[in-house]
Amino acid sequence: MEESTIEKIYNPKDVEKKWYQKWKDQKCFTPRQGDQPAFSLIMPPPNVTGRLHMGHALDNICQDILIRYKRMKGFRTLWIPGVDHAGIATQSVVEKKLYKEQKIKRNDIGRDEFLKHVWQWKEEHMHEIIQQLEQLGVSCDWDYLTFTMDSIPNKAVRKFFVDLYNQGLIYQAEKIINWDTTLQSAISDAEVESKEVKGKFYYIQYQIEGSDDTLTIATTRPETLFGDTAVAVNPKDERFSQYIGSYAILPLTDRKIPIIGDEYVELELGTGCLKVTPGHDFNDFEIGKRHQLPIINILNKDGTFNENAAAIQGLNVQQGRKKTIELLEEKKLLIKVEDRLQMVGHGERSDSIIEPMVSQQWFLNVSDMANKAVKAVENSDMKFFPKGWENTYFSWLREPKDWCISRQLWWGHQIPIYQCQSCQHQWASEQDPSACPNCQASEFTQDPDVLDTWFSSALWPLSTLGWPDQETMKQKDFESFFPTHTLVTGFDIIFFWVARMMMSSLSITNQVPFKHTYIHGIVRDKQGRKMSKSLGNGIDPLETIDQYGCDAVRFTLAAGAGYNRGLNLDPAKIEGYRNFVNKLWNAFRFLSPHLKNTDSNQIENITSLNSEEKWILEELNQVIEQVSHSIEDYRFDDASSALYRFIYDQYCSWFIELSKPILFSDDDKAKGQRLQVLTLVLKDILKLIHPITPFVSEEIYSHLSKNQMLISEKYPEVRAEFNFPDDRFKMNQLIEMVTQIRNLRASLNLKPKDEIKAQFFTDNQEVAQFFYQQKIALKDLAGIVAATISSKASKRPGKSSAVATDQVEAYVQLEGLIDLKKEQERLQKKIDHLLKEQQKFQAKLDNPKFSENAPEEVINEVKEKLNHSTLKINSLKAALNNLD
RNA sequence: GGACCCUUAGCUCAGCUGGUUAGAGCGCUACCUUGACAUGGUAGAGGUCAGAGAUUCGAAUUCUCUAGGGUCCACCA
């Protein structure tokens, strides 16, 4: 034992710092050597720009629980941490900073110079996010720390890209894409969120060429008419089909555009006439393809109108719309305007309205990969927990669209496509080339675009283990650790990330990147609302750790993480678990003065154990079983609550309380034995709970075990020799009896200090003997002095209150204190309640259909219950009769 | 428009393949500074498991419908 004083209130701050440093220094997070099976995880890399939020905390804590558990189970564990370069986010942070501090825009200094600034920024800030991760207590192997733009990931990206290019799966094309006018880049379909926006439906009149007839067109985007190249009607529409083949005069311009027939147009929608803008609408683009319509681009990259929309050139979309309406009104071509709710695409990152635009981009054809990825889940090579999430996964992968992978940014993996300036040959290359492979000319240019950040993320399980560099793969032991075991993440990135890792890994290695995917819920506030800046309801994990301690936060998140979709976080909960951590601390604090030689992990003489000792060991077995199962099933909630109950109720409230008289007695033998049990159970508790609350458990353990750190201990297993069902039964009788007597005392308004005399009656010899041994406990816990135990044949005392379990009756004599009438009522009420129960069971058994159909187990169970309530009823009835 | 999920104590939630006297934490009430812990102890109140119907010997649990809430996907001009 250390001599230092043990504080009354557990103080997490110093403890956390101390142990994290020790674990790191002693390489506890590094996979151990040997031939044990491997277990590996990859950390979803947080953005280098970010600050950790509760979602990160939950995600990482679940992983840490798994890795600590498996490590203690003897696996060769590896958890690989990483940080994401987050193309868009980082580039804009640095852009803003440069402008703010030096009034420099990126175009002023050029690409290379700008990237130097970004790298510098990254060097300065990456450690911040790592430090935040460390505060969560994560036991990942920092030697494996990977940044998504490190040279190995870059090699991985280039190799994957070049292979796909050479297979013809990556291609360049002029297609309609989502254009983010703020970022001035293309983004993928997955990065567009539709949001409901209040808009208007404008009805515009078009003149038909060479006729007095007009067509009315309804649109939400009148300003795009400058890019229109047709009017479409449904050929089946009798109102308009006659016009197909004629031309309409496009208002505000001098152009005439064909009126075409296309099945896509719906009869009931709008006016039944559709303006077709192939350059700025996904559907119109398709219609345009079918009818070989020309494409007119009317927007600049920043979202203002260009010369093709001369009347509104230079205006942004909002202004352009207003101006267009004014012009139409002047010409009396605007028939009417209606309010309308519509879904409009917004950029995930920038939140600005996405403009569909036709542009030259790189695409990846994912059909085959997606197919493989679907099959891998269908045949359970990879399993989702909870299973339901595979639907989300399938829905994305079963209708794959080509992935737009190029981004008009500077920060990211530059596309490894080169073009020769003399022969125009285009090729993809894993290394920076020195000459054109076609004509050997040394003048060539690299495609300026970078790849979607998710393209490198898709390779994360491979690149973090060194792929494709053979040397590094060996050094990182790719062989052992790939495929990884479990991916832990949120459902919001099932298709962004999970699906894409599956696709790339299957395509490269023919193996799944991980065998399980555990999807946890989204952390929300107490009322179930998303945490957001605008609502101001965010809970910062680091502040919370500062306030309550890391273990309390970890336990709270673990207790909330199961198979649910949301985790509503209430600070009151964290406080509650802070108290629980303190409870554990105080259990240790109570024991510590009694502990001398605590390094023993043995019970010297199992046969000499008494019933309560056997009971706690039996209960220990139960909790070991339950916690292990729950963690393996990703039911961290079940694991936490099993531990909570065992520690709080079984260990602290009963076992420690029952141990007090022995520890304060002079019976050295009994004391020694009891301490062995107390210590063994406490040590197992610490081992069991360590994955969830690593700090407090390690701290306490350091007082109990001199040589070994808890993090490297072996996880408890169920011990066959601790199987004591009979003692469990006896102990439960005692617990029930004590509880009932306390209840009786409360109903009689007795003060805690008031002592009572009791007579027990039972025909169960075992229980009788046990109660006899527990005289002191009965005094301490129920305030009973002078108890006697006799058989049920004996005469019951008069003027007494009584309580009963199914085995034991207790009569409490309280001369003068008992109001006979009240007591009668109390007993009658109990009896009535039990009678109802009894009738229910009896009715079941009397029902012939029940006994015919129900399995024997169930029937026996009901019989047993009937028997219990009958026994109790008889006891209480006797007590009632005995009252007067 | 499709798909999925939720509705159990005042609050936040467990309740697995149908058989419990329907549970936990917080909150609440009463009493307690008993030599680990007031970040504590003991006891208690509180639920016709959203509603209706069906299957069954038996439904919080399975099925159908209704009402309310949520999430994701979708190009409805």
PDB file of C-alpha atoms in Angstrom, chain A residues 22-227:
ATOM      1  CA  LYS A  22       2.441   6.040 -18.516  1.00  0.00           C
ATOM      2  CA  TRP A  23       0.517   3.902 -20.952  1.00  0.00           C
ATOM      3  CA  LYS A  24       2.084   5.730 -23.830  1.00  0.00           C
ATOM      4  CA  ASP A  25       5.584   5.624 -22.397  1.00  0.00           C
ATOM      5  CA  GLN A  26       5.380   1.927 -21.739  1.00  0.00           C
ATOM      6  CA  LYS A  27       4.036   1.204 -25.202  1.00  0.00           C
ATOM      7  CA  CYS A  28       0.858  -0.319 -23.878  1.00  0.00           C
ATOM      8  CA  PHE A  29      -1.003   0.561 -27.058  1.00  0.00           C
ATOM      9  CA  THR A  30       1.443  -1.256 -29.305  1.00  0.00           C
ATOM     10  CA  PRO A  31       0.423  -4.713 -30.431  1.00  0.00           C
ATOM     11  CA  ARG A  32       2.096  -7.395 -28.390  1.00  0.00           C
ATOM     12  CA  GLN A  33       4.290  -9.951 -30.059  1.00  0.00           C
ATOM     13  CA  GLY A  34       3.328 -13.541 -30.487  1.00  0.00           C
ATOM     14  CA  ASP A  35       0.968 -15.745 -32.406  1.00  0.00           C
ATOM     15  CA  GLN A  36      -2.261 -14.778 -30.706  1.00  0.00           C
ATOM     16  CA  PRO A  37      -5.027 -13.828 -33.092  1.00  0.00           C
ATOM     17  CA  ALA A  38      -4.999 -10.232 -34.283  1.00  0.00           C
ATOM     18  CA  PHE A  39      -7.730  -7.708 -33.779  1.00  0.00           C
ATOM     19  CA  SER A  40      -7.538  -4.381 -35.501  1.00  0.00           C
ATOM     20  CA  LEU A  41      -9.570  -1.225 -35.860  1.00  0.00           C
ATOM     21  CA  ILE A  42      -9.146   1.847 -37.981  1.00  0.00           C
ATOM     22  CA  MET A  43     -10.161   5.144 -36.540  1.00  0.00           C
ATOM     23  CA  PRO A  44     -12.402   7.299 -38.685  1.00  0.00           C
ATOM     24  CA  PRO A  45      -9.978  10.174 -39.095  1.00  0.00           C
ATOM     25  CA  PRO A  46     -11.257  13.463 -37.727  1.00  0.00           C
ATOM     26  CA  ASN A  47     -10.713  16.567 -39.830  1.00  0.00           C
ATOM     27  CA  VAL A  48      -7.499  18.372 -39.217  1.00  0.00           C
ATOM     28  CA  THR A  49      -9.472  21.592 -38.949  1.00  0.00           C
ATOM     29  CA  GLY A  50     -11.888  20.269 -36.427  1.00  0.00           C
ATOM     30  CA  ARG A  51     -12.582  20.354 -32.762  1.00  0.00           C
ATOM     31  CA  LEU A  52     -13.866  17.102 -31.356  1.00  0.00           C
ATOM     32  CA  HIS A  53     -17.596  16.966 -30.720  1.00  0.00           C
ATOM     33  CA  MET A  54     -19.693  14.475 -28.797  1.00  0.00           C
ATOM     34  CA  GLY A  55     -20.148  12.342 -31.883  1.00  0.00           C
ATOM     35  CA  HIS A  56     -16.384  11.882 -32.098  1.00  0.00           C
ATOM     36  CA  ALA A  57     -16.265  11.141 -28.403  1.00  0.00           C
ATOM     37  CA  LEU A  58     -18.895   8.437 -28.691  1.00  0.00           C
ATOM     38  CA  ASP A  59     -17.290   6.963 -31.771  1.00  0.00           C
ATOM     39  CA  ASN A  60     -13.824   6.797 -30.288  1.00  0.00           C
ATOM     40  CA  ILE A  61     -14.942   5.594 -26.900  1.00  0.00           C
ATOM     41  CA  CYS A  62     -16.811   2.675 -28.431  1.00  0.00           C
ATOM     42  CA  GLN A  63     -13.652   1.766 -30.303  1.00  0.00           C
ATOM     43  CA  ASP A  64     -11.524   2.174 -27.229  1.00  0.00           C
ATOM     44  CA  ILE A  65     -13.810  -0.113 -25.263  1.00  0.00           C
ATOM     45  CA  LEU A  66     -13.466  -2.744 -27.955  1.00  0.00           C
ATOM     46  CA  ILE A  67      -9.725  -2.485 -28.280  1.00  0.00           C
ATOM     47  CA  ARG A  68      -9.085  -2.479 -24.535  1.00  0.00           C
ATOM     48  CA  TYR A  69     -11.387  -5.426 -24.089  1.00  0.00           C
ATOM     49  CA  LYS A  70      -9.755  -7.428 -26.863  1.00  0.00           C
ATOM     50  CA  ARG A  71      -6.298  -6.480 -25.649  1.00  0.00           C
ATOM     51  CA  MET A  72      -7.117  -7.854 -22.213  1.00  0.00           C
ATOM     52  CA  LYS A  73      -8.603 -10.898 -23.852  1.00  0.00           C
ATOM     53  CA  GLY A  74      -5.141 -11.613 -25.211  1.00  0.00           C
ATOM     54  CA  PHE A  75      -5.516 -10.534 -28.815  1.00  0.00           C
ATOM     55  CA  ARG A  76      -2.730  -8.791 -30.671  1.00  0.00           C
ATOM     56  CA  THR A  77      -4.601  -5.536 -30.880  1.00  0.00           C
ATOM     57  CA  LEU A  78      -3.930  -2.641 -33.184  1.00  0.00           C
ATOM     58  CA  TRP A  79      -5.972   0.500 -33.411  1.00  0.00           C
ATOM     59  CA  ILE A  80      -4.767   2.881 -36.078  1.00  0.00           C
ATOM     60  CA  PRO A  81      -5.349   6.589 -35.571  1.00  0.00           C
ATOM     61  CA  GLY A  82      -5.383   9.152 -38.293  1.00  0.00           C
ATOM     62  CA  VAL A  83      -6.281  12.647 -39.320  1.00  0.00           C
ATOM     63  CA  ASP A  84      -8.061  13.709 -42.475  1.00  0.00           C
ATOM     64  CA  HIS A  85      -6.822  16.496 -44.728  1.00  0.00           C
ATOM     65  CA  ALA A  86     -10.449  17.519 -45.316  1.00  0.00           C
ATOM     66  CA  GLY A  87      -9.885  19.203 -48.658  1.00  0.00           C
ATOM     67  CA  ILE A  88     -12.613  21.788 -48.708  1.00  0.00           C
ATOM     68  CA  ALA A  89     -12.699  22.650 -45.025  1.00  0.00           C
ATOM     69  CA  THR A  90      -8.958  23.083 -44.660  1.00  0.00           C
ATOM     70  CA  GLN A  91      -8.495  25.017 -47.842  1.00  0.00           C
ATOM     71  CA  SER A  92     -11.146  27.513 -46.848  1.00  0.00           C
ATOM     72  CA  VAL A  93      -9.801  27.883 -43.306  1.00  0.00           C
ATOM     73  CA  VAL A  94      -6.375  28.762 -44.649  1.00  0.00           C
ATOM     74  CA  GLU A  95      -7.817  31.013 -47.348  1.00  0.00           C
ATOM     75  CA  LYS A  96      -9.733  32.958 -44.757  1.00  0.00           C
ATOM     76  CA  LYS A  97      -6.746  33.199 -42.476  1.00  0.00           C
ATOM     77  CA  LEU A  98      -4.479  34.449 -45.220  1.00  0.00           C
ATOM     78  CA  TYR A  99      -6.973  37.049 -46.246  1.00  0.00           C
ATOM     79  CA  LYS A 100      -7.637  38.177 -42.726  1.00  0.00           C
ATOM     80  CA  GLU A 101      -4.014  38.418 -41.707  1.00  0.00           C
ATOM     81  CA  GLN A 102      -2.293  39.446 -44.901  1.00  0.00           C
ATOM     82  CA  LYS A 103      -5.071  40.383 -47.287  1.00  0.00           C
ATOM     83  CA  ILE A 104      -3.770  37.709 -49.613  1.00  0.00           C
ATOM     84  CA  LYS A 105      -6.038  35.733 -51.897  1.00  0.00           C
ATOM     85  CA  ARG A 106      -4.926  32.341 -53.074  1.00  0.00           C
ATOM     86  CA  ASN A 107      -4.879  33.374 -56.693  1.00  0.00           C
ATOM     87  CA  ASP A 108      -2.480  36.176 -55.824  1.00  0.00           C
ATOM     88  CA  ILE A 109       0.219  33.790 -54.699  1.00  0.00           C
ATOM     89  CA  GLY A 110      -0.461  30.785 -56.881  1.00  0.00           C
ATOM     90  CA  ARG A 111      -0.912  27.150 -56.196  1.00  0.00           C
ATOM     91  CA  ASP A 112       2.510  26.124 -54.913  1.00  0.00           C
ATOM     92  CA  GLU A 113       2.865  29.045 -52.581  1.00  0.00           C
ATOM     93  CA  PHE A 114      -0.662  28.595 -51.268  1.00  0.00           C
ATOM     94  CA  LEU A 115      -0.111  24.906 -50.605  1.00  0.00           C
ATOM     95  CA  LYS A 116       2.995  25.746 -48.608  1.00  0.00           C
ATOM     96  CA  HIS A 117       0.781  27.803 -46.330  1.00  0.00           C
ATOM     97  CA  VAL A 118      -1.703  24.967 -45.979  1.00  0.00           C
ATOM     98  CA  TRP A 119       1.003  22.464 -45.096  1.00  0.00           C
ATOM     99  CA  GLN A 120       2.396  24.834 -42.563  1.00  0.00           C
ATOM    100  CA  TRP A 121      -1.023  25.337 -41.085  1.00  0.00           C
ATOM    101  CA  LYS A 122      -1.458  21.561 -40.933  1.00  0.00           C
ATOM    102  CA  GLU A 123       1.863  21.118 -39.143  1.00  0.00           C
ATOM    103  CA  GLU A 124       0.844  23.673 -36.572  1.00  0.00           C
ATOM    104  CA  HIS A 125      -2.647  22.354 -35.953  1.00  0.00           C
ATOM    105  CA  MET A 126      -2.590  18.605 -36.285  1.00  0.00           C
ATOM    106  CA  HIS A 127      -1.345  18.123 -32.764  1.00  0.00           C
ATOM    107  CA  GLU A 128      -4.394  19.931 -31.416  1.00  0.00           C
ATOM    108  CA  ILE A 129      -6.799  17.327 -32.640  1.00  0.00           C
ATOM    109  CA  ILE A 130      -4.487  14.579 -31.449  1.00  0.00           C
ATOM    110  CA  GLN A 131      -4.351  16.097 -28.023  1.00  0.00           C
ATOM    111  CA  GLN A 132      -8.110  16.190 -27.943  1.00  0.00           C
ATOM    112  CA  LEU A 133      -8.246  12.529 -28.857  1.00  0.00           C
ATOM    113  CA  GLU A 134      -5.818  11.733 -26.085  1.00  0.00           C
ATOM    114  CA  GLN A 135      -8.064  13.428 -23.590  1.00  0.00           C
ATOM    115  CA  LEU A 136     -10.679  10.816 -24.388  1.00  0.00           C
ATOM    116  CA  GLY A 137      -8.241   8.181 -23.226  1.00  0.00           C
ATOM    117  CA  VAL A 138      -8.022   6.409 -26.553  1.00  0.00           C
ATOM    118  CA  SER A 139      -5.526   3.575 -26.633  1.00  0.00           C
ATOM    119  CA  CYS A 140      -4.650   3.697 -30.288  1.00  0.00           C
ATOM    120  CA  ASP A 141      -1.120   3.068 -31.480  1.00  0.00           C
ATOM    121  CA  TRP A 142       0.291   6.499 -32.197  1.00  0.00           C
ATOM    122  CA  ASP A 143       3.210   4.989 -34.074  1.00  0.00           C
ATOM    123  CA  TYR A 144       0.718   4.220 -36.800  1.00  0.00           C
ATOM    124  CA  LEU A 145      -0.640   7.749 -36.941  1.00  0.00           C
ATOM    125  CA  THR A 146      -1.443   8.528 -40.545  1.00  0.00           C
ATOM    126  CA  PHE A 147      -2.393  11.742 -42.235  1.00  0.00           C
ATOM    127  CA  THR A 148      -4.493  11.234 -45.334  1.00  0.00           C
ATOM    128  CA  MET A 149      -1.978  13.164 -47.444  1.00  0.00           C
ATOM    129  CA  ASP A 150       1.104  11.353 -46.197  1.00  0.00           C
ATOM    130  CA  SER A 151       3.207   9.747 -48.861  1.00  0.00           C
ATOM    131  CA  ILE A 152       1.791   6.244 -48.411  1.00  0.00           C
ATOM    132  CA  PRO A 153      -1.836   7.315 -48.754  1.00  0.00           C
ATOM    133  CA  ASN A 154      -0.744   9.361 -51.713  1.00  0.00           C
ATOM    134  CA  LYS A 155       0.844   6.316 -53.280  1.00  0.00           C
ATOM    135  CA  ALA A 156      -2.315   4.381 -52.569  1.00  0.00           C
ATOM    136  CA  VAL A 157      -4.466   7.011 -54.202  1.00  0.00           C
ATOM    137  CA  ARG A 158      -2.254   7.152 -57.267  1.00  0.00           C
ATOM    138  CA  LYS A 159      -2.019   3.420 -57.651  1.00  0.00           C
ATOM    139  CA  PHE A 160      -5.752   2.947 -57.305  1.00  0.00           C
ATOM    140  CA  PHE A 161      -6.442   5.789 -59.673  1.00  0.00           C
ATOM    141  CA  VAL A 162      -3.998   4.611 -62.320  1.00  0.00           C
ATOM    142  CA  ASP A 163      -5.303   1.053 -62.210  1.00  0.00           C
ATOM    143  CA  LEU A 164      -8.873   2.196 -62.597  1.00  0.00           C
ATOM    144  CA  TYR A 165      -7.912   4.583 -65.355  1.00  0.00           C
ATOM    145  CA  ASN A 166      -6.111   1.881 -67.244  1.00  0.00           C
ATOM    146  CA  GLN A 167      -9.141  -0.360 -66.858  1.00  0.00           C
ATOM    147  CA  GLY A 168     -11.259   2.378 -68.368  1.00  0.00           C
ATOM    148  CA  LEU A 169     -13.288   2.816 -65.215  1.00  0.00           C
ATOM    149  CA  ILE A 170     -12.088   6.335 -64.588  1.00  0.00           C
ATOM    150  CA  TYR A 171     -12.943   8.599 -67.468  1.00  0.00           C
ATOM    151  CA  GLN A 172     -13.218  12.260 -68.242  1.00  0.00           C
ATOM    152  CA  ALA A 173     -16.488  13.596 -69.561  1.00  0.00           C
ATOM    153  CA  GLU A 174     -18.508  16.693 -70.116  1.00  0.00           C
ATOM    154  CA  LYS A 175     -21.589  16.036 -68.043  1.00  0.00           C
ATOM    155  CA  ILE A 176     -24.005  17.893 -65.893  1.00  0.00           C
ATOM    156  CA  ILE A 177     -22.697  18.007 -62.355  1.00  0.00           C
ATOM    157  CA  ASN A 178     -23.449  19.701 -59.051  1.00  0.00           C
ATOM    158  CA  TRP A 179     -21.607  22.985 -58.984  1.00  0.00           C
ATOM    159  CA  ASP A 180     -20.991  24.672 -55.680  1.00  0.00           C
ATOM    160  CA  THR A 181     -20.714  28.365 -56.470  1.00  0.00           C
ATOM    161  CA  THR A 182     -19.123  29.217 -53.141  1.00  0.00           C
ATOM    162  CA  LEU A 183     -16.410  26.594 -53.398  1.00  0.00           C
ATOM    163  CA  GLN A 184     -16.320  26.973 -57.146  1.00  0.00           C
ATOM    164  CA  SER A 185     -15.942  23.290 -57.499  1.00  0.00           C
ATOM    165  CA  ALA A 186     -17.897  20.283 -58.567  1.00  0.00           C
ATOM    166  CA  ILE A 187     -19.205  18.101 -55.763  1.00  0.00           C
ATOM    167  CA  SER A 188     -20.588  14.580 -55.790  1.00  0.00           C
ATOM    168  CA  ASP A 189     -24.235  13.614 -55.574  1.00  0.00           C
ATOM    169  CA  ALA A 190     -23.692  12.425 -52.041  1.00  0.00           C
ATOM    170  CA  GLU A 191     -22.554  15.848 -50.957  1.00  0.00           C
ATOM    171  CA  VAL A 192     -25.788  17.520 -51.975  1.00  0.00           C
ATOM    172  CA  GLU A 193     -28.573  17.819 -49.424  1.00  0.00           C
ATOM    173  CA  SER A 194     -32.042  18.754 -50.501  1.00  0.00           C
ATOM    174  CA  LYS A 195     -33.727  21.280 -48.300  1.00  0.00           C
ATOM    175  CA  GLU A 196     -37.198  22.647 -48.431  1.00  0.00           C
ATOM    176  CA  VAL A 197     -37.265  26.219 -49.614  1.00  0.00           C
ATOM    177  CA  LYS A 198     -40.155  28.625 -50.093  1.00  0.00           C
ATOM    178  CA  GLY A 199     -40.269  29.473 -53.744  1.00  0.00           C
ATOM    179  CA  LYS A 200     -42.668  30.599 -56.399  1.00  0.00           C
ATOM    180  CA  PHE A 201     -44.188  29.103 -59.453  1.00  0.00           C
ATOM    181  CA  TYR A 202     -44.063  31.556 -62.358  1.00  0.00           C
ATOM    182  CA  TYR A 203     -46.385  31.146 -65.313  1.00  0.00           C
ATOM    183  CA  ILE A 204     -44.849  32.537 -68.489  1.00  0.00           C
ATOM    184  CA  GLN A 205     -46.378  32.935 -71.893  1.00  0.00           C
ATOM    185  CA  TYR A 206     -44.525  31.757 -75.005  1.00  0.00           C
ATOM    186  CA  GLN A 207     -45.629  32.702 -78.462  1.00  0.00           C
ATOM    187  CA  ILE A 208     -45.775  29.990 -81.071  1.00  0.00           C
ATOM    188  CA  GLU A 209     -44.005  30.911 -84.235  1.00  0.00           C
ATOM    189  CA  GLY A 210     -46.237  31.679 -87.155  1.00  0.00           C
ATOM    190  CA  SER A 211     -49.398  31.449 -85.109  1.00  0.00           C
ATOM    191  CA  ASP A 212     -51.460  33.443 -82.681  1.00  0.00           C
ATOM    192  CA  ASP A 213     -51.452  30.550 -80.247  1.00  0.00           C
ATOM    193  CA  THR A 214     -49.474  30.738 -77.066  1.00  0.00           C
ATOM    194  CA  LEU A 215     -48.232  28.207 -74.595  1.00  0.00           C
ATOM    195  CA  THR A 216     -48.005  28.856 -70.876  1.00  0.00           C
ATOM    196  CA  ILE A 217     -45.098  27.412 -69.057  1.00  0.00           C
ATOM    197  CA  ALA A 218     -44.776  27.058 -65.320  1.00  0.00           C
ATOM    198  CA  THR A 219     -41.344  27.284 -63.772  1.00  0.00           C
ATOM    199  CA  THR A 220     -39.676  27.933 -60.470  1.00  0.00           C
ATOM    200  CA  ARG A 221     -36.582  29.240 -62.193  1.00  0.00           C
ATOM    201  CA  PRO A 222     -37.562  31.842 -64.794  1.00  0.00           C
ATOM    202  CA  GLU A 223     -34.014  33.206 -64.977  1.00  0.00           C
ATOM    203  CA  THR A 224     -32.783  30.024 -66.639  1.00  0.00           C
ATOM    204  CA  LEU A 225     -34.907  30.663 -69.687  1.00  0.00           C
ATOM    205  CA  PHE A 226     -31.884  32.249 -71.294  1.00  0.00           C
ATOM    206  CA  GLY A 227     -30.418  28.779 -71.445  1.00  0.00           C
TER     207      GLY A 227
END
